[in-house]
Coordinates of C-alpha atoms in Angstrom, one line a residue:
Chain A
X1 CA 155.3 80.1 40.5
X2 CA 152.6 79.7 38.2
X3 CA 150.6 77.9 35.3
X4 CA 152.8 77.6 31.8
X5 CA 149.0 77.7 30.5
X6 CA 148.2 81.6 29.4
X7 CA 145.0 82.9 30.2
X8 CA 144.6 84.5 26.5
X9 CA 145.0 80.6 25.3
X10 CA 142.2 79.0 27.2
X11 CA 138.6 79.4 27.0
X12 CA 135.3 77.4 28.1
X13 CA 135.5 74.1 26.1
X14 CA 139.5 74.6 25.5
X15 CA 140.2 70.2 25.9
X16 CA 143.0 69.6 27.7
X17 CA 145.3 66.0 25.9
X18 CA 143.5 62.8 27.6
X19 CA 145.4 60.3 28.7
X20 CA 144.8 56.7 28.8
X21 CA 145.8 54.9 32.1
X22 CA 146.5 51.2 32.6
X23 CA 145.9 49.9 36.3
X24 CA 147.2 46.5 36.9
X25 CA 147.2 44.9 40.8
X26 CA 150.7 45.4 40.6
X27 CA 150.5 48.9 40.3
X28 CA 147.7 48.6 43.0
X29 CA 150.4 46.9 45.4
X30 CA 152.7 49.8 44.4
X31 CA 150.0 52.6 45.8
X32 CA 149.0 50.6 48.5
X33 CA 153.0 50.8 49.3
X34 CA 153.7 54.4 48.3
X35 CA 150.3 56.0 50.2
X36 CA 150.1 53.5 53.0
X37 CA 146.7 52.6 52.2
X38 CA 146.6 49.0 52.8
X39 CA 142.9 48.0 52.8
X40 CA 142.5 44.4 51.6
X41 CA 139.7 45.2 49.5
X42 CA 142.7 46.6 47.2
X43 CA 144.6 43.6 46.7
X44 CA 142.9 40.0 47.9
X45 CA 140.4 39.2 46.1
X46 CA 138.7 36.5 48.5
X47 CA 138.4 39.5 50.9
X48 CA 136.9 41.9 48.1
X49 CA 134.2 39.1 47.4
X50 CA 133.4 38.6 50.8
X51 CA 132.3 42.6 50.9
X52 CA 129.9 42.3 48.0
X53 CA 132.9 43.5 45.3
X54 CA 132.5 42.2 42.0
X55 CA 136.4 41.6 42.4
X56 CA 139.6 43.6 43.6
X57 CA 138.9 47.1 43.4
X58 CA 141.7 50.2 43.0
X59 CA 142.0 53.1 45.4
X60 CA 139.7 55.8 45.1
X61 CA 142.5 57.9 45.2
X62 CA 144.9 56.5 43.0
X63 CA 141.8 57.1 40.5
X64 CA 142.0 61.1 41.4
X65 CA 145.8 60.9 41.5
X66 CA 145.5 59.6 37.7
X67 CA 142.9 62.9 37.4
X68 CA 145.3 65.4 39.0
X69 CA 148.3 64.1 36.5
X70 CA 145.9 65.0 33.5
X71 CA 145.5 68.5 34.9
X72 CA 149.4 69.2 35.9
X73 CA 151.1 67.5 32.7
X74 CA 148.6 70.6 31.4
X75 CA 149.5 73.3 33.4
X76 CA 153.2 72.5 33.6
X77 CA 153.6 74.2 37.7
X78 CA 151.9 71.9 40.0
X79 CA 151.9 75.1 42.3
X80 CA 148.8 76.4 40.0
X81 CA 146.5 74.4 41.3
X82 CA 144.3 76.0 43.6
X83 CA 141.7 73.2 44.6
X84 CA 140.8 69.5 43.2
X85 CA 137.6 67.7 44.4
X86 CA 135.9 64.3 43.7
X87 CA 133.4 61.8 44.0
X88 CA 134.0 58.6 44.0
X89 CA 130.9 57.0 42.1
X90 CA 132.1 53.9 40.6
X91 CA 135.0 51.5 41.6
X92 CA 137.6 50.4 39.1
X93 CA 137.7 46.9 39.2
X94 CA 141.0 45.6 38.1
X95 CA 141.2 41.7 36.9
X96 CA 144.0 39.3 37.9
X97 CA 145.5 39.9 34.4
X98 CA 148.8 41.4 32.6
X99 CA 146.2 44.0 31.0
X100 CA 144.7 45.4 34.2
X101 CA 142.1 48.2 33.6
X102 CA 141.9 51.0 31.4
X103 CA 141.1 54.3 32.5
X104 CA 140.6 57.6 30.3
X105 CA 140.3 60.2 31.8
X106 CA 139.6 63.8 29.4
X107 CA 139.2 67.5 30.6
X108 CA 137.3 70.4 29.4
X109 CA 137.7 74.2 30.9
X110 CA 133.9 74.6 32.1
X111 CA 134.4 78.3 33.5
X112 CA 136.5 81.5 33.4
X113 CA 137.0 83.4 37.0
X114 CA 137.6 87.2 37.0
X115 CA 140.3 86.4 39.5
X116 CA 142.7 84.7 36.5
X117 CA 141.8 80.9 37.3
X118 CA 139.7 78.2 35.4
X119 CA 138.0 75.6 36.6
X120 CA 138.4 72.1 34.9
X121 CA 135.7 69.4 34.4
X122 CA 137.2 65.9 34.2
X123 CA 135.8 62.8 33.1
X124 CA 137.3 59.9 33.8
X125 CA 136.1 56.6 32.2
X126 CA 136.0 52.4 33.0
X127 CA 134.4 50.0 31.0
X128 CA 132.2 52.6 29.4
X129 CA 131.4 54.0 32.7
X130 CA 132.1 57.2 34.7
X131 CA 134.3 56.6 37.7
X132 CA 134.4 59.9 39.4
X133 CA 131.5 62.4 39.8
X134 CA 132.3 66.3 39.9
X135 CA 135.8 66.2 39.2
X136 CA 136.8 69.7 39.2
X137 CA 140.2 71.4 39.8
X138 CA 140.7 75.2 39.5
X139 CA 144.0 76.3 38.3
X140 CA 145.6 79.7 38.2
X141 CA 146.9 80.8 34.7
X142 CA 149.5 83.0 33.4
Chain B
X1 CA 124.5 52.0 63.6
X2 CA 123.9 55.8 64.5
X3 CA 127.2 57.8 64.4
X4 CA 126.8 59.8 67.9
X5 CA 126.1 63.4 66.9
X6 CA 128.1 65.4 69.5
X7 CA 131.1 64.6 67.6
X8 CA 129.9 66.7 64.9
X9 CA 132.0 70.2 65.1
X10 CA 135.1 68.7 67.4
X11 CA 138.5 69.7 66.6
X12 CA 141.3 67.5 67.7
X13 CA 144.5 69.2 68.2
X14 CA 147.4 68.7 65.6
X15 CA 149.2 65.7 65.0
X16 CA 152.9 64.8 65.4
X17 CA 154.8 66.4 63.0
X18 CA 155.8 64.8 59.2
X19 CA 158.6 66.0 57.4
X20 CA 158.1 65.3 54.0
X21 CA 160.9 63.0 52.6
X22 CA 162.4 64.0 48.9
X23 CA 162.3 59.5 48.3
X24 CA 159.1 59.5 49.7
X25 CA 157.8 62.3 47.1
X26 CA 159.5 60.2 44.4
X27 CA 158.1 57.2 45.8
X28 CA 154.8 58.4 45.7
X29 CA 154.8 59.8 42.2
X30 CA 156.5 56.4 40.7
X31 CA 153.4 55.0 42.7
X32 CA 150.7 57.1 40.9
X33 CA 152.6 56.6 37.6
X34 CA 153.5 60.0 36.7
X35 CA 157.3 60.8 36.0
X36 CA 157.0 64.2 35.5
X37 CA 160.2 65.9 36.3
X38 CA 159.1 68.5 38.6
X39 CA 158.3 65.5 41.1
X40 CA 161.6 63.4 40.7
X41 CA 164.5 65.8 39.8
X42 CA 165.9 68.6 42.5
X43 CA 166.4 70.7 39.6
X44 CA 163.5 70.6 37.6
X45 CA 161.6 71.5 40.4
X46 CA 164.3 74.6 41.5
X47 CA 163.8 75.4 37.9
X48 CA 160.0 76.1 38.9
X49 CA 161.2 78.3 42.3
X50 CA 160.5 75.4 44.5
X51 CA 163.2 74.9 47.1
X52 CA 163.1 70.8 46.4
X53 CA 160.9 67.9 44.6
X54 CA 157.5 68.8 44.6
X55 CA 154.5 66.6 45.9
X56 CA 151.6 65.3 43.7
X57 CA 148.8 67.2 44.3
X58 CA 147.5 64.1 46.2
X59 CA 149.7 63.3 48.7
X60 CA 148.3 65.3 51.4
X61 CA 145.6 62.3 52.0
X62 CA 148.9 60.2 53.2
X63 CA 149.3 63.1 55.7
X64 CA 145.3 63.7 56.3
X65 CA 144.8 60.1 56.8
X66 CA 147.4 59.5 59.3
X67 CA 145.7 62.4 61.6
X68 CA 142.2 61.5 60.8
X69 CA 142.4 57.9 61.0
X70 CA 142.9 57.6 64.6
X71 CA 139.9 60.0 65.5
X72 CA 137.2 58.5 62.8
X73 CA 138.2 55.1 64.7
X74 CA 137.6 56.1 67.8
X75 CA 134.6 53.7 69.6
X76 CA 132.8 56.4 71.1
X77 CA 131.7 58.1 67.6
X78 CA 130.2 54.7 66.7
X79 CA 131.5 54.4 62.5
X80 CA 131.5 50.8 61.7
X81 CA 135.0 51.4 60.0
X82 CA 135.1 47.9 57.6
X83 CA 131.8 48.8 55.7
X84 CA 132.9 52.4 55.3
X85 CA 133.6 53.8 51.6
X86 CA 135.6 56.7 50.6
X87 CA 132.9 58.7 49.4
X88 CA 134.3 62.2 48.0
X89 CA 138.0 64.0 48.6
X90 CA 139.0 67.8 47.9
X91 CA 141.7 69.6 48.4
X92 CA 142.2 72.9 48.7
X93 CA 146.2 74.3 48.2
X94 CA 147.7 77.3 49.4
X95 CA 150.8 76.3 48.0
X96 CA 152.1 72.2 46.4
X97 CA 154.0 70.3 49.4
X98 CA 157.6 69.9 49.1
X99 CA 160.3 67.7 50.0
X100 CA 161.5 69.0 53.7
X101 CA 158.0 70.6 54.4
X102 CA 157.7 69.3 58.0
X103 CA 153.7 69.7 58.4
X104 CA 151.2 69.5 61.2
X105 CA 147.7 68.4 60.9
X106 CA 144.3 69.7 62.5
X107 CA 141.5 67.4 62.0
X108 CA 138.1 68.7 62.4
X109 CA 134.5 66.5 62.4
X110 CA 132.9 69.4 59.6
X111 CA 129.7 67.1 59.8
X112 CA 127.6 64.1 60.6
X113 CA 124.5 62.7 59.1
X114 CA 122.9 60.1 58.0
X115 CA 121.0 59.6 54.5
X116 CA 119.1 56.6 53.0
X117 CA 120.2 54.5 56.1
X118 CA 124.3 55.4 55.0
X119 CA 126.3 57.0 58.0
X120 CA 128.2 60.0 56.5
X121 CA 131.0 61.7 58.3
X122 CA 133.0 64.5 56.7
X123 CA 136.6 65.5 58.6
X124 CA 138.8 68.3 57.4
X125 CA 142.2 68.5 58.0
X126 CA 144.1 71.4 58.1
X127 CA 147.5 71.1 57.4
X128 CA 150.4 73.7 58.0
X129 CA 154.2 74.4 58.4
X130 CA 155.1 73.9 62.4
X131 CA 155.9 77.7 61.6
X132 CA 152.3 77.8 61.0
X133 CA 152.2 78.5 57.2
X134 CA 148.9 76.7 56.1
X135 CA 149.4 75.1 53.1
X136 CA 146.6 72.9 52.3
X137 CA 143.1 72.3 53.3
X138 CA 142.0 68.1 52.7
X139 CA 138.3 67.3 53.3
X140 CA 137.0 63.8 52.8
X141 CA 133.7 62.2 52.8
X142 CA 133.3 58.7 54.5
X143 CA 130.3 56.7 54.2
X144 CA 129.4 54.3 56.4
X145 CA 127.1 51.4 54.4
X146 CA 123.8 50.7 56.3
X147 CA 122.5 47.6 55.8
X148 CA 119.3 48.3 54.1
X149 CA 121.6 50.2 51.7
X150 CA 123.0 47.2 49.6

């Protein structure tokens, strides 16, 4: 098990294909299902208010699950990823629309290891607006 | 509200066991929007040298949560649990989880502090085969708004 991404192919400031992500609240209602991660703040918006939310905010970690997707679609064997971290910064605020939000989210290769792995720097975008801080995964590659 | 500080460094023992379900993993990746193959289809992910579907590389916080949840609610540490924000996550993976993985969970209180009137606790959970095969470390970061913090 390992990357489909060849070591002799990649090196600092190789771009991995961004992705555009659309996050509507029913795909918010289908996390909140799937992870069983039910906090209200997630899907009623009188609740979300009542916090100090602008509106109806989407899971942290549906936000880094949209992240890690960028990073396996490019190394192909989910089994070559050796770590993932974030920081949440910003919330994605998601409207009670047919639009939803938009997220982006890019990669870069920010270091070579001696040890055959790379670590990725992601940025993932909302409104013009970084939503996760230090987003780094370190994959293995071929 | 202070968090009390001799929970910092306490290990609870593991959880109940979760086998990890092949319509759950599928369930989970239609949740997170990704169809890739490798999470869905038996033999896409045999195709890799996986014995069944594979697991998004998040869903160990569904397992991490269920452990930790009980312990980070628990009176006596003193975390006001509806103003706290999920402030960072990491994983760390010996290996992807796979459909009939049936996993254990060691939560750990890493550390406690308190910064700019915020409450922080981090947890680790260690989770690993019931054969004992670890096969990922989750760590996550939960911040407990102070008041004077808004």
């Amino acid at each position: 098990m390992g990357s489909l991404i060849a070591r002799s192919d990649v090196a600092v400031g190789t771009e991995l294909p961004t992705q555009s992500f659309t996050v509507t609240r029913g795909d918010l209602v289908r996390y909140a299902g799937a992870s069983g991660d039910f906090n209200v703040i997630h899907w009623n918006e009188r609740v979300a208010i009542s916090v100090g939310l602008p509106n109806v905010i989407a899971h942290g970690m549906l936000t880094m699950a949209l992240g890690g997707r960028v990073v396996t679609d490019w190394i192909g064997d989910p089994g070559a990823l050796v770590s993932y971290s974030v920081r949440f910064t910003r919330p994605v605020v998601v409207p009670d629309d047919d639009a939803g939000a938009t997220v982006e989210v890019s990669g870069k290769v920010s270091a070579m290891h001696d040890d055959g792995t790379a670590t990725v720097t992601l940025t993932a975008r909302f409104e013009g607006s970084t939503v996760l801080g230090k987003a780094q995964a370190v994959v293995r590659l071929s | 509200m202070a968090l009390n500080p001799e929970f910092e460094g306490r290990v609870y023992p593991p959880s109940s066991s979760y086998v990890v379900g092949r319509e759950k993993v599928r369930e989970f990746a239609s949740g997170i929007g990704d169809l890739n193959p490798v999470f869905h289809d038996v033999e896409a992910a045999r195709a890799l040298g996986y014995l069944d579907v594979v697991a998004p590389p998040t869903f160990a916080v569904i397992i991490s949560m269920r452990a930790s949840g009980a312990v980070v609610r628990d009176p006596e540490l003193g975390l006001d649990y509806s103003r706290v924000v999920h402030g960072e996550q990491r994983f760390e993976y010996a290996r992807p989880i796979v459909a009939g993985d049936e996993l254990v969970v060691t939560t750990t209180i890493e550390s406690i502090r308190t910064a700019a009137g915020n409450d922080m606790i981090m947890t680790r959970g260690d989770i690993a085969t019931v054969d004992g095969e670890h096969v990922v470390t989750t760590r996550a970061l939960l911040v407990s708004r102070g008041p004077e913090g808004e």
